[in-house]
Amino acid sequence: MARDGAVYVCQTCGATQSKWAGQCPACSAWNSLVEEVQSRPPGALAPSKSARGRGLDFRGLAEATPAPPRIITGVDEFDRVCGGGVVPGSAILLGGDPGVGKSTLLLQVMAFAARRGVRCAYISGEEAVDQVRSRAQRMGLADAPVALAAETSLREILDGLKRDKFDLVVIDSIQTMWSDVHEAGPGTVTQVRAAATELTRLAKKQGVAVILVGHVTKEGTIAGPRVIEHIVDAVLAFEGERGYPFRILRGAKNRFGATDEIGVFEMGDAGLAEVKNPSALFLDTSGERAAGAAVFAGIEGSRPVLVEFQALVAPSAYGTPRRAVVGWDSGRLAMVLAVLETRCGLGLGNRDVYLNVAGGLRISEPAADLAAAAALASSALDVALPQDCVVFGELSLAGDVRPVSRMESRLKEAAKLGFNRALAPAGTDGGPLKAIGVARLADAIRRIGESDWT
Ligand code: TYD
Ligand code: MG
Protein backbone atom coordinates (compact mmCIF):
# COMPACT_ATOMS: atom_id res chain seq x y z
CA MET A 1 0.00 0.00 0.00
CA ALA A 2 1.14 3.49 -0.72
CA ARG A 3 1.84 5.68 2.26
CA ASP A 4 -0.12 8.89 2.79
CA GLY A 5 0.68 11.26 -0.05
CA ALA A 6 2.82 8.65 -1.78
CA VAL A 7 2.40 8.14 -5.49
CA TYR A 8 4.31 6.19 -8.08
CA VAL A 9 6.13 8.33 -10.61
CA CYS A 10 7.44 6.94 -13.89
CA GLN A 11 11.14 7.88 -14.12
CA THR A 12 10.94 7.82 -17.88
CA CYS A 13 7.90 9.93 -18.74
CA GLY A 14 7.01 11.51 -15.39
CA ALA A 15 3.42 10.18 -15.33
CA THR A 16 2.01 9.62 -11.82
CA GLN A 17 0.09 6.50 -10.82
CA SER A 18 -1.68 5.71 -7.57
CA LYS A 19 -0.69 2.04 -7.70
CA TRP A 20 2.59 0.36 -8.51
CA ALA A 21 2.80 -1.59 -11.74
CA GLY A 22 5.62 -3.39 -13.52
CA GLN A 23 4.99 -1.39 -16.67
CA CYS A 24 4.11 2.29 -16.89
CA PRO A 25 0.57 2.54 -18.32
CA ALA A 26 1.44 5.90 -19.91
CA CYS A 27 4.68 5.20 -21.79
CA SER A 28 4.98 1.39 -21.52
CA ALA A 29 8.45 1.56 -19.95
CA TRP A 30 9.26 -1.40 -17.71
CA ASN A 31 10.28 -1.11 -14.05
CA SER A 32 10.19 2.66 -14.22
CA LEU A 33 7.66 3.39 -11.45
CA VAL A 34 9.24 4.62 -8.23
CA GLU A 35 7.41 5.57 -5.08
CA GLU A 36 7.70 9.27 -4.31
CA VAL A 37 6.05 11.40 -1.66
CA GLN A 38 4.39 14.39 -3.27
CA SER A 39 4.54 17.73 -1.57
CA ARG A 40 3.71 21.17 -2.81
CA PRO A 41 6.81 22.83 -4.26
CA PRO A 42 7.89 25.88 -2.29
CA GLY A 43 6.36 29.03 -3.66
CA ALA A 44 3.55 27.18 -5.44
CA LEU A 45 0.15 28.83 -5.27
CA ALA A 46 -1.61 27.99 -2.04
CA PRO A 47 -5.35 27.38 -2.47
CA SER A 48 -7.12 30.57 -1.53
CA LYS A 49 -10.77 31.54 -1.54
CA SER A 50 -10.57 35.30 -1.30
CA ALA A 51 -7.47 36.26 -3.28
CA ARG A 52 -8.12 37.81 -6.70
CA GLY A 53 -5.66 38.32 -9.52
CA ARG A 54 -4.79 41.76 -10.91
CA GLY A 55 -5.72 40.89 -14.47
CA LEU A 56 -3.36 40.52 -17.41
CA ASP A 57 -1.38 43.24 -19.10
CA PHE A 58 -2.01 42.38 -22.76
CA ARG A 59 0.45 43.65 -25.39
CA GLY A 60 0.52 43.76 -29.17
CA LEU A 61 2.66 41.64 -31.45
CA ALA A 62 4.02 44.65 -33.30
CA GLU A 63 5.64 46.35 -30.32
CA ALA A 64 9.38 46.66 -30.58
CA THR A 65 11.35 44.06 -28.63
CA PRO A 66 15.05 44.70 -28.20
CA ALA A 67 17.22 41.69 -29.04
CA PRO A 68 18.26 39.97 -25.83
CA PRO A 69 21.76 40.87 -24.68
CA ARG A 70 24.21 37.98 -24.86
CA ILE A 71 27.05 36.73 -22.73
CA ILE A 72 29.82 35.85 -25.15
CA THR A 73 31.81 33.03 -23.58
CA GLY A 74 34.61 33.05 -26.13
CA VAL A 75 34.18 29.38 -27.03
CA ASP A 76 32.85 30.17 -30.51
CA GLU A 77 31.36 26.77 -31.27
CA PHE A 78 29.42 26.88 -27.99
CA ASP A 79 28.28 30.47 -28.50
CA ARG A 80 27.02 29.71 -31.99
CA VAL A 81 24.94 26.72 -30.90
CA CYS A 82 23.41 28.89 -28.16
CA GLY A 83 22.34 31.36 -30.85
CA GLY A 84 25.20 33.85 -30.53
CA GLY A 85 26.06 33.68 -26.85
CA VAL A 86 24.17 32.83 -23.69
CA VAL A 87 21.12 34.95 -22.83
CA PRO A 88 21.33 36.35 -19.27
CA GLY A 89 18.57 34.97 -17.05
CA SER A 90 18.09 31.87 -19.19
CA ALA A 91 18.35 28.23 -18.18
CA ILE A 92 20.13 25.77 -20.45
CA LEU A 93 20.14 21.99 -20.15
CA LEU A 94 23.23 20.25 -21.52
CA GLY A 95 22.53 16.55 -21.95
CA GLY A 96 24.84 13.73 -22.96
CA ASP A 97 26.13 10.26 -22.13
CA PRO A 98 28.27 9.92 -19.02
CA GLY A 99 31.90 10.42 -20.03
CA VAL A 100 31.20 12.20 -23.31
CA GLY A 101 32.85 15.37 -22.01
CA LYS A 102 30.12 17.59 -20.60
CA SER A 103 32.12 18.63 -17.54
CA THR A 104 35.20 19.21 -19.67
CA LEU A 105 33.28 21.40 -22.13
CA LEU A 106 31.61 23.49 -19.44
CA LEU A 107 34.79 23.95 -17.43
CA GLN A 108 36.38 25.27 -20.61
CA VAL A 109 33.41 27.52 -21.35
CA MET A 110 33.51 28.89 -17.80
CA ALA A 111 37.25 29.52 -17.93
CA PHE A 112 37.09 31.27 -21.30
CA ALA A 113 34.15 33.41 -20.19
CA ALA A 114 35.82 34.25 -16.86
CA ARG A 115 38.93 35.44 -18.70
CA ARG A 116 36.68 37.82 -20.61
CA GLY A 117 35.42 39.30 -17.35
CA VAL A 118 32.18 37.31 -17.02
CA ARG A 119 31.53 36.36 -13.38
CA CYS A 120 31.44 32.57 -13.49
CA ALA A 121 30.71 29.85 -10.95
CA TYR A 122 31.10 26.11 -11.44
CA ILE A 123 29.18 24.04 -8.89
CA SER A 124 29.93 20.34 -9.00
CA GLY A 125 27.81 17.72 -7.31
CA GLU A 126 29.92 14.90 -8.69
CA GLU A 127 33.52 15.89 -8.16
CA ALA A 128 35.45 17.45 -5.31
CA VAL A 129 36.87 20.96 -5.79
CA ASP A 130 40.38 19.49 -5.96
CA GLN A 131 39.40 17.20 -8.80
CA VAL A 132 37.90 20.04 -10.81
CA ARG A 133 40.92 22.19 -10.09
CA SER A 134 43.43 19.57 -11.17
CA ARG A 135 41.48 19.00 -14.37
CA ALA A 136 41.57 22.74 -15.03
CA GLN A 137 45.33 22.73 -14.46
CA ARG A 138 45.78 19.88 -16.89
CA MET A 139 43.77 21.82 -19.46
CA GLY A 140 45.86 24.95 -18.91
CA LEU A 141 42.94 26.92 -17.49
CA ALA A 142 44.16 27.37 -13.93
CA ASP A 143 44.60 31.14 -14.34
CA ALA A 144 40.92 31.76 -15.09
CA PRO A 145 38.99 33.39 -12.22
CA VAL A 146 36.21 30.79 -11.98
CA ALA A 147 34.52 30.33 -8.59
CA LEU A 148 34.45 26.60 -7.75
CA ALA A 149 32.23 24.81 -5.27
CA ALA A 150 31.27 21.22 -4.55
CA GLU A 151 27.68 21.02 -3.31
CA THR A 152 24.57 18.93 -3.80
CA SER A 153 22.13 20.67 -1.49
CA LEU A 154 19.76 22.84 -3.46
CA ARG A 155 19.10 25.02 -0.43
CA GLU A 156 22.81 25.81 0.01
CA ILE A 157 23.20 26.53 -3.69
CA LEU A 158 20.20 28.85 -3.86
CA ASP A 159 21.36 30.72 -0.76
CA GLY A 160 24.90 30.92 -2.02
CA LEU A 161 23.82 32.30 -5.39
CA LYS A 162 21.67 34.93 -3.71
CA ARG A 163 24.62 36.10 -1.65
CA ASP A 164 27.35 36.09 -4.31
CA LYS A 165 26.36 37.49 -7.68
CA PHE A 166 27.36 35.71 -10.88
CA ASP A 167 26.56 36.08 -14.57
CA LEU A 168 26.97 32.43 -15.52
CA VAL A 169 26.57 29.37 -13.31
CA VAL A 170 27.10 25.69 -14.12
CA ILE A 171 25.32 23.01 -12.08
CA ASP A 172 27.02 19.64 -12.70
CA SER A 173 24.81 17.61 -12.63
CA ILE A 174 21.09 18.13 -12.09
CA GLN A 175 20.76 14.45 -11.11
CA THR A 176 22.95 14.92 -8.04
CA MET A 177 20.99 17.93 -6.75
CA TRP A 178 18.81 17.32 -3.79
CA SER A 179 16.16 19.42 -2.10
CA ASP A 180 15.24 18.81 1.54
CA VAL A 181 11.67 19.92 0.83
CA HIS A 182 11.06 16.61 -0.90
CA GLU A 183 11.46 13.16 0.56
CA ALA A 184 12.27 11.43 -2.71
CA GLY A 185 15.88 10.40 -3.31
CA PRO A 186 18.33 12.37 -5.53
CA GLY A 187 17.94 11.66 -9.22
CA THR A 188 14.23 10.93 -9.02
CA VAL A 189 11.78 12.84 -11.17
CA THR A 190 10.50 14.79 -8.17
CA GLN A 191 13.98 15.94 -7.11
CA VAL A 192 15.22 16.69 -10.61
CA ARG A 193 12.09 18.64 -11.42
CA ALA A 194 12.22 20.58 -8.15
CA ALA A 195 15.88 21.45 -8.60
CA ALA A 196 15.38 22.55 -12.21
CA THR A 197 12.33 24.63 -11.34
CA GLU A 198 14.06 26.39 -8.45
CA LEU A 199 17.25 27.05 -10.39
CA THR A 200 15.34 28.30 -13.43
CA ARG A 201 13.31 30.61 -11.18
CA LEU A 202 16.53 31.91 -9.66
CA ALA A 203 17.96 32.48 -13.13
CA LYS A 204 14.98 34.57 -14.20
CA LYS A 205 14.83 36.52 -10.94
CA GLN A 206 18.50 37.39 -10.69
CA GLY A 207 19.32 37.57 -14.37
CA VAL A 208 22.01 34.91 -14.04
CA ALA A 209 22.34 32.33 -16.81
CA VAL A 210 22.26 28.79 -15.43
CA ILE A 211 23.62 25.78 -17.31
CA LEU A 212 22.34 22.45 -15.98
CA VAL A 213 24.20 19.25 -16.83
CA GLY A 214 21.97 16.21 -17.36
CA HIS A 215 23.16 12.65 -17.89
CA VAL A 216 21.36 10.69 -20.56
CA THR A 217 20.23 7.12 -20.05
CA LYS A 218 20.79 4.31 -22.51
CA GLU A 219 17.36 4.90 -24.03
CA GLY A 220 18.57 8.27 -25.22
CA THR A 221 16.25 10.24 -23.01
CA ILE A 222 17.82 12.55 -20.49
CA ALA A 223 17.23 10.50 -17.34
CA GLY A 224 14.42 12.01 -15.41
CA PRO A 225 15.41 15.40 -16.87
CA ARG A 226 13.26 14.50 -19.87
CA VAL A 227 10.64 16.03 -17.65
CA ILE A 228 12.57 19.30 -17.32
CA GLU A 229 13.06 19.94 -21.01
CA HIS A 230 9.96 22.14 -20.96
CA ILE A 231 11.15 24.08 -17.92
CA VAL A 232 14.43 25.29 -19.42
CA ASP A 233 14.91 27.77 -22.27
CA ALA A 234 17.36 25.73 -24.31
CA VAL A 235 18.33 22.08 -24.53
CA LEU A 236 21.73 21.19 -25.95
CA ALA A 237 22.91 17.66 -26.63
CA PHE A 238 26.59 16.71 -26.51
CA GLU A 239 27.22 13.66 -28.65
CA GLY A 240 30.13 11.51 -29.70
CA GLU A 241 30.82 7.95 -30.71
CA ARG A 242 33.12 5.92 -28.49
CA GLY A 243 36.52 5.52 -30.11
CA TYR A 244 36.28 8.78 -32.05
CA PRO A 245 37.73 12.01 -30.72
CA PHE A 246 35.01 14.16 -32.31
CA ARG A 247 32.24 15.64 -30.21
CA ILE A 248 29.18 17.35 -31.59
CA LEU A 249 27.22 19.96 -29.67
CA ARG A 250 23.69 20.11 -31.04
CA GLY A 251 20.82 22.46 -30.22
CA ALA A 252 17.63 20.48 -29.55
CA LYS A 253 15.49 23.35 -28.30
CA ASN A 254 16.27 27.03 -28.13
CA ARG A 255 13.92 29.84 -27.21
CA PHE A 256 16.51 32.39 -28.34
CA GLY A 257 17.92 30.95 -31.53
CA ALA A 258 17.89 28.31 -34.23
CA THR A 259 17.90 24.67 -33.15
CA ASP A 260 19.69 23.10 -36.08
CA GLU A 261 23.14 24.53 -35.29
CA ILE A 262 26.00 22.22 -34.45
CA GLY A 263 29.36 22.88 -32.85
CA VAL A 264 32.24 20.50 -33.50
CA PHE A 265 35.00 19.73 -31.00
CA GLU A 266 37.90 17.35 -30.85
CA MET A 267 38.77 15.73 -27.51
CA GLY A 268 42.48 15.75 -26.82
CA ASP A 269 44.85 15.62 -23.89
CA ALA A 270 44.31 19.28 -23.11
CA GLY A 271 40.52 19.19 -23.25
CA LEU A 272 38.30 20.04 -26.17
CA ALA A 273 39.64 21.88 -29.21
CA GLU A 274 37.21 23.72 -31.45
CA VAL A 275 37.03 22.44 -35.00
CA LYS A 276 36.49 25.37 -37.33
CA ASN A 277 36.38 23.39 -40.54
CA PRO A 278 34.56 20.13 -39.87
CA SER A 279 34.60 18.98 -43.51
CA ALA A 280 38.34 18.44 -43.49
CA LEU A 281 37.95 16.42 -40.30
CA PHE A 282 35.27 14.00 -41.44
CA LEU A 283 36.87 13.36 -44.81
CA ASP A 284 39.68 10.97 -45.34
CA THR A 285 41.55 12.65 -48.16
CA SER A 286 44.53 10.32 -48.10
CA GLY A 287 44.72 7.80 -50.90
CA GLU A 288 42.17 6.51 -53.37
CA ARG A 289 38.50 6.28 -52.47
CA ALA A 290 37.49 2.62 -52.49
CA ALA A 291 34.37 1.06 -53.96
CA GLY A 292 31.50 1.65 -51.56
CA ALA A 293 32.48 5.18 -50.57
CA ALA A 294 30.55 8.31 -51.51
CA VAL A 295 31.20 11.83 -50.25
CA PHE A 296 28.00 13.54 -49.19
CA ALA A 297 27.84 17.32 -49.37
CA GLY A 298 25.62 18.00 -46.39
CA ILE A 299 24.42 20.94 -44.33
CA GLU A 300 24.54 20.89 -40.55
CA GLY A 301 22.85 23.90 -39.05
CA SER A 302 24.10 26.87 -40.98
CA ARG A 303 27.30 25.20 -42.14
CA PRO A 304 28.08 22.90 -45.04
CA VAL A 305 29.85 19.69 -43.99
CA LEU A 306 31.34 17.07 -46.28
CA VAL A 307 31.23 13.56 -44.92
CA GLU A 308 31.93 10.14 -46.34
CA PHE A 309 29.25 7.44 -46.57
CA GLN A 310 30.79 3.97 -46.54
CA ALA A 311 28.82 0.93 -47.64
CA LEU A 312 29.70 -2.73 -47.71
CA VAL A 313 27.49 -5.22 -49.50
CA ALA A 314 28.57 -8.79 -48.74
CA PRO A 315 27.23 -12.30 -49.35
CA SER A 316 25.06 -13.35 -46.45
CA ALA A 317 26.13 -16.33 -44.40
CA TYR A 318 22.76 -16.66 -42.71
CA GLY A 319 19.16 -17.10 -43.79
CA THR A 320 18.29 -13.58 -42.72
CA PRO A 321 20.70 -11.03 -44.17
CA ARG A 322 22.17 -8.47 -41.80
CA ARG A 323 21.43 -4.78 -41.97
CA ALA A 324 23.69 -2.61 -39.84
CA VAL A 325 23.87 1.15 -39.99
CA VAL A 326 25.90 3.67 -37.99
CA GLY A 327 25.28 7.39 -38.20
CA TRP A 328 22.18 7.19 -40.33
CA ASP A 329 18.54 6.16 -39.91
CA SER A 330 17.89 2.44 -40.40
CA GLY A 331 14.37 3.10 -41.68
CA ARG A 332 15.82 5.38 -44.31
CA LEU A 333 18.31 2.65 -45.30
CA ALA A 334 15.45 0.17 -45.74
CA MET A 335 13.70 2.67 -48.01
CA VAL A 336 16.78 3.27 -50.15
CA LEU A 337 17.33 -0.50 -50.47
CA ALA A 338 13.70 -0.97 -51.54
CA VAL A 339 13.98 1.80 -54.14
CA LEU A 340 17.25 0.34 -55.46
CA GLU A 341 15.58 -3.04 -55.83
CA THR A 342 12.23 -2.01 -57.33
CA ARG A 343 13.19 1.01 -59.43
CA CYS A 344 16.74 0.11 -60.46
CA GLY A 345 16.71 -3.69 -60.43
CA LEU A 346 19.62 -3.73 -57.98
CA GLY A 347 18.43 -6.43 -55.59
CA LEU A 348 20.37 -6.62 -52.32
CA GLY A 349 17.64 -8.52 -50.50
CA ASN A 350 19.70 -11.65 -49.82
CA ARG A 351 22.99 -9.86 -49.05
CA ASP A 352 24.37 -8.36 -45.87
CA VAL A 353 24.40 -4.57 -45.98
CA TYR A 354 26.54 -2.35 -43.77
CA LEU A 355 26.38 1.44 -43.93
CA ASN A 356 28.61 3.74 -41.95
CA VAL A 357 28.94 7.53 -41.77
CA ALA A 358 32.65 8.18 -41.27
CA GLY A 359 33.92 10.20 -38.34
CA GLY A 360 31.09 9.47 -35.94
CA LEU A 361 28.77 12.13 -37.30
CA ARG A 362 25.00 11.50 -37.35
CA ILE A 363 23.26 12.55 -40.55
CA SER A 364 19.52 13.17 -40.58
CA GLU A 365 19.09 15.14 -43.80
CA PRO A 366 16.97 13.54 -46.56
CA ALA A 367 19.49 15.05 -48.98
CA ALA A 368 21.82 12.19 -48.03
CA ASP A 369 19.57 9.58 -49.75
CA LEU A 370 21.45 9.73 -53.04
CA ALA A 371 24.84 9.53 -51.32
CA ALA A 372 23.77 6.42 -49.41
CA ALA A 373 22.34 4.86 -52.57
CA ALA A 374 25.52 5.70 -54.52
CA ALA A 375 27.71 4.14 -51.81
CA LEU A 376 25.55 1.00 -51.75
CA ALA A 377 25.52 0.68 -55.54
CA SER A 378 29.26 1.35 -55.72
CA SER A 379 29.92 -1.51 -53.29
CA ALA A 380 27.41 -3.89 -54.90
CA LEU A 381 28.83 -3.26 -58.39
CA ASP A 382 32.41 -3.03 -57.10
CA VAL A 383 33.05 0.21 -58.97
CA ALA A 384 34.58 3.19 -57.16
CA LEU A 385 33.12 6.66 -57.61
CA PRO A 386 35.51 9.28 -58.98
CA GLN A 387 37.82 10.67 -56.32
CA ASP A 388 36.75 14.25 -56.99
CA CYS A 389 32.96 13.77 -56.88
CA VAL A 390 30.47 14.75 -54.17
CA VAL A 391 26.90 13.49 -54.04
CA PHE A 392 23.59 14.88 -52.77
CA GLY A 393 19.90 14.55 -53.57
CA GLU A 394 16.68 13.30 -52.01
CA LEU A 395 15.00 10.15 -53.30
CA SER A 396 11.30 9.62 -53.74
CA LEU A 397 9.71 6.19 -53.49
CA ALA A 398 9.15 6.36 -57.24
CA GLY A 399 12.91 6.51 -57.73
CA ASP A 400 13.12 10.20 -58.65
CA VAL A 401 16.02 12.34 -57.49
CA ARG A 402 14.66 15.54 -55.97
CA PRO A 403 16.36 18.90 -55.49
CA VAL A 404 17.44 19.77 -51.97
CA SER A 405 17.95 22.99 -50.04
CA ARG A 406 21.04 25.20 -50.17
CA MET A 407 22.70 23.52 -53.13
CA GLU A 408 24.96 26.53 -53.70
CA SER A 409 26.58 26.31 -50.24
CA ARG A 410 27.10 22.58 -50.67
CA LEU A 411 28.85 23.08 -54.00
CA LYS A 412 30.98 25.95 -52.72
CA GLU A 413 32.23 23.89 -49.79
CA ALA A 414 33.03 20.97 -52.09
CA ALA A 415 34.97 23.25 -54.42
CA LYS A 416 36.89 24.65 -51.45
CA LEU A 417 38.03 21.12 -50.57
CA GLY A 418 39.18 20.34 -54.07
CA PHE A 419 36.21 18.49 -55.54
CA ASN A 420 35.43 19.01 -59.22
CA ARG A 421 32.21 17.13 -59.84
CA ALA A 422 28.82 16.72 -58.18
CA LEU A 423 26.36 13.90 -58.70
CA ALA A 424 23.24 15.95 -58.07
CA PRO A 425 19.55 16.32 -58.93
CA ALA A 426 18.92 17.14 -62.61
CA GLY A 427 18.91 20.85 -63.34
CA THR A 428 21.46 21.71 -60.64
CA ASP A 429 23.62 24.65 -61.59
CA GLY A 430 27.05 23.30 -60.70
CA GLY A 431 28.61 26.74 -60.16
CA PRO A 432 32.28 26.07 -59.42
CA LEU A 433 31.78 22.34 -60.04
CA LYS A 434 30.70 20.28 -63.01
CA ALA A 435 27.19 19.07 -62.16
CA ILE A 436 26.29 15.56 -63.28
CA GLY A 437 22.51 15.87 -63.16
CA VAL A 438 20.39 12.79 -62.61
CA ALA A 439 16.59 12.87 -62.72
CA ARG A 440 16.15 9.28 -61.58
CA LEU A 441 18.13 7.00 -59.31
CA ALA A 442 18.40 4.49 -62.15
CA ASP A 443 20.42 7.10 -64.16
CA ALA A 444 22.83 7.46 -61.27
CA ILE A 445 23.23 3.69 -60.90
CA ARG A 446 23.84 3.30 -64.63
CA ARG A 447 26.53 6.00 -64.54
CA ILE A 448 28.23 4.32 -61.56
CA GLY A 449 28.07 0.89 -63.24
CA GLU A 450 29.50 2.20 -66.51
CA SER A 451 31.86 4.72 -64.90
CA ASP A 452 30.21 7.30 -67.17
CA TRP A 453 31.13 10.66 -65.71
CA THR A 454 30.98 12.86 -68.79
P1 TYD B 1 33.87 14.40 -18.64
O1 TYD B 1 33.88 15.83 -19.01
O2 TYD B 1 34.19 14.06 -17.22
O3 TYD B 1 32.50 13.69 -19.04
P2 TYD B 1 31.02 13.93 -18.48
O4 TYD B 1 31.04 15.12 -17.61
O5 TYD B 1 30.17 14.11 -19.70
O6 TYD B 1 30.64 12.68 -17.76
O7 TYD B 1 34.88 13.68 -19.66
C1 TYD B 1 35.47 12.53 -19.28
C2 TYD B 1 36.23 11.93 -20.43
O8 TYD B 1 36.97 12.86 -21.20
C3 TYD B 1 37.21 10.95 -19.87
O9 TYD B 1 36.96 9.70 -20.51
C4 TYD B 1 38.55 11.49 -20.19
C5 TYD B 1 38.31 12.45 -21.31
N1 TYD B 1 39.21 13.61 -21.27
C6 TYD B 1 40.20 13.75 -22.21
O10 TYD B 1 40.36 12.91 -23.08
N2 TYD B 1 41.01 14.86 -22.19
C7 TYD B 1 40.88 15.81 -21.23
O11 TYD B 1 41.62 16.80 -21.25
C8 TYD B 1 39.85 15.65 -20.24
C9 TYD B 1 39.65 16.68 -19.18
C10 TYD B 1 39.04 14.55 -20.30
MG1 MG C 1 30.89 15.14 -15.55
mmCIF file with all atom_site columns, C-alpha atoms in Angstrom, residues 8 108-109 114 161 173 240 264 266 286 356 369 418:
data_model
loop_
_atom_site.group_PDB
_atom_site.id
_atom_site.type_symbol
_atom_site.label_atom_id
_atom_site.label_alt_id
_atom_site.label_comp_id
_atom_site.label_asym_id
_atom_site.label_entity_id
_atom_site.label_seq_id
_atom_site.pdbx_PDB_ins_code
_atom_site.Cartn_x
_atom_site.Cartn_y
_atom_site.Cartn_z
_atom_site.occupancy
_atom_site.B_iso_or_equiv
_atom_site.pdbx_formal_charge
_atom_site.auth_seq_id
_atom_site.auth_comp_id
_atom_site.auth_asym_id
_atom_site.auth_atom_id
_atom_site.pdbx_PDB_model_num
ATOM 1  C CA . TYR A 1 8   ? 4.312  6.188  -8.083  1.00 0.00 ? 8   TYR A CA 1
ATOM 2  C CA . GLN A 1 108 ? 36.381 25.270 -20.610 1.00 0.00 ? 108 GLN A CA 1
ATOM 3  C CA . VAL A 1 109 ? 33.406 27.519 -21.353 1.00 0.00 ? 109 VAL A CA 1
ATOM 4  C CA . ALA A 1 114 ? 35.825 34.255 -16.863 1.00 0.00 ? 114 ALA A CA 1
ATOM 5  C CA . LEU A 1 161 ? 23.821 32.296 -5.387  1.00 0.00 ? 161 LEU A CA 1
ATOM 6  C CA . SER A 1 173 ? 24.815 17.611 -12.633 1.00 0.00 ? 173 SER A CA 1
ATOM 7  C CA . GLY A 1 240 ? 30.126 11.514 -29.700 1.00 0.00 ? 240 GLY A CA 1
ATOM 8  C CA . VAL A 1 264 ? 32.241 20.500 -33.498 1.00 0.00 ? 264 VAL A CA 1
ATOM 9  C CA . GLU A 1 266 ? 37.902 17.350 -30.847 1.00 0.00 ? 266 GLU A CA 1
ATOM 10 C CA . SER A 1 286 ? 44.528 10.324 -48.105 1.00 0.00 ? 286 SER A CA 1
ATOM 11 C CA . ASN A 1 356 ? 28.609 3.745  -41.947 1.00 0.00 ? 356 ASN A CA 1
ATOM 12 C CA . ASP A 1 369 ? 19.574 9.582  -49.751 1.00 0.00 ? 369 ASP A CA 1
ATOM 13 C CA . GLY A 1 418 ? 39.185 20.339 -54.070 1.00 0.00 ? 418 GLY A CA 1
#
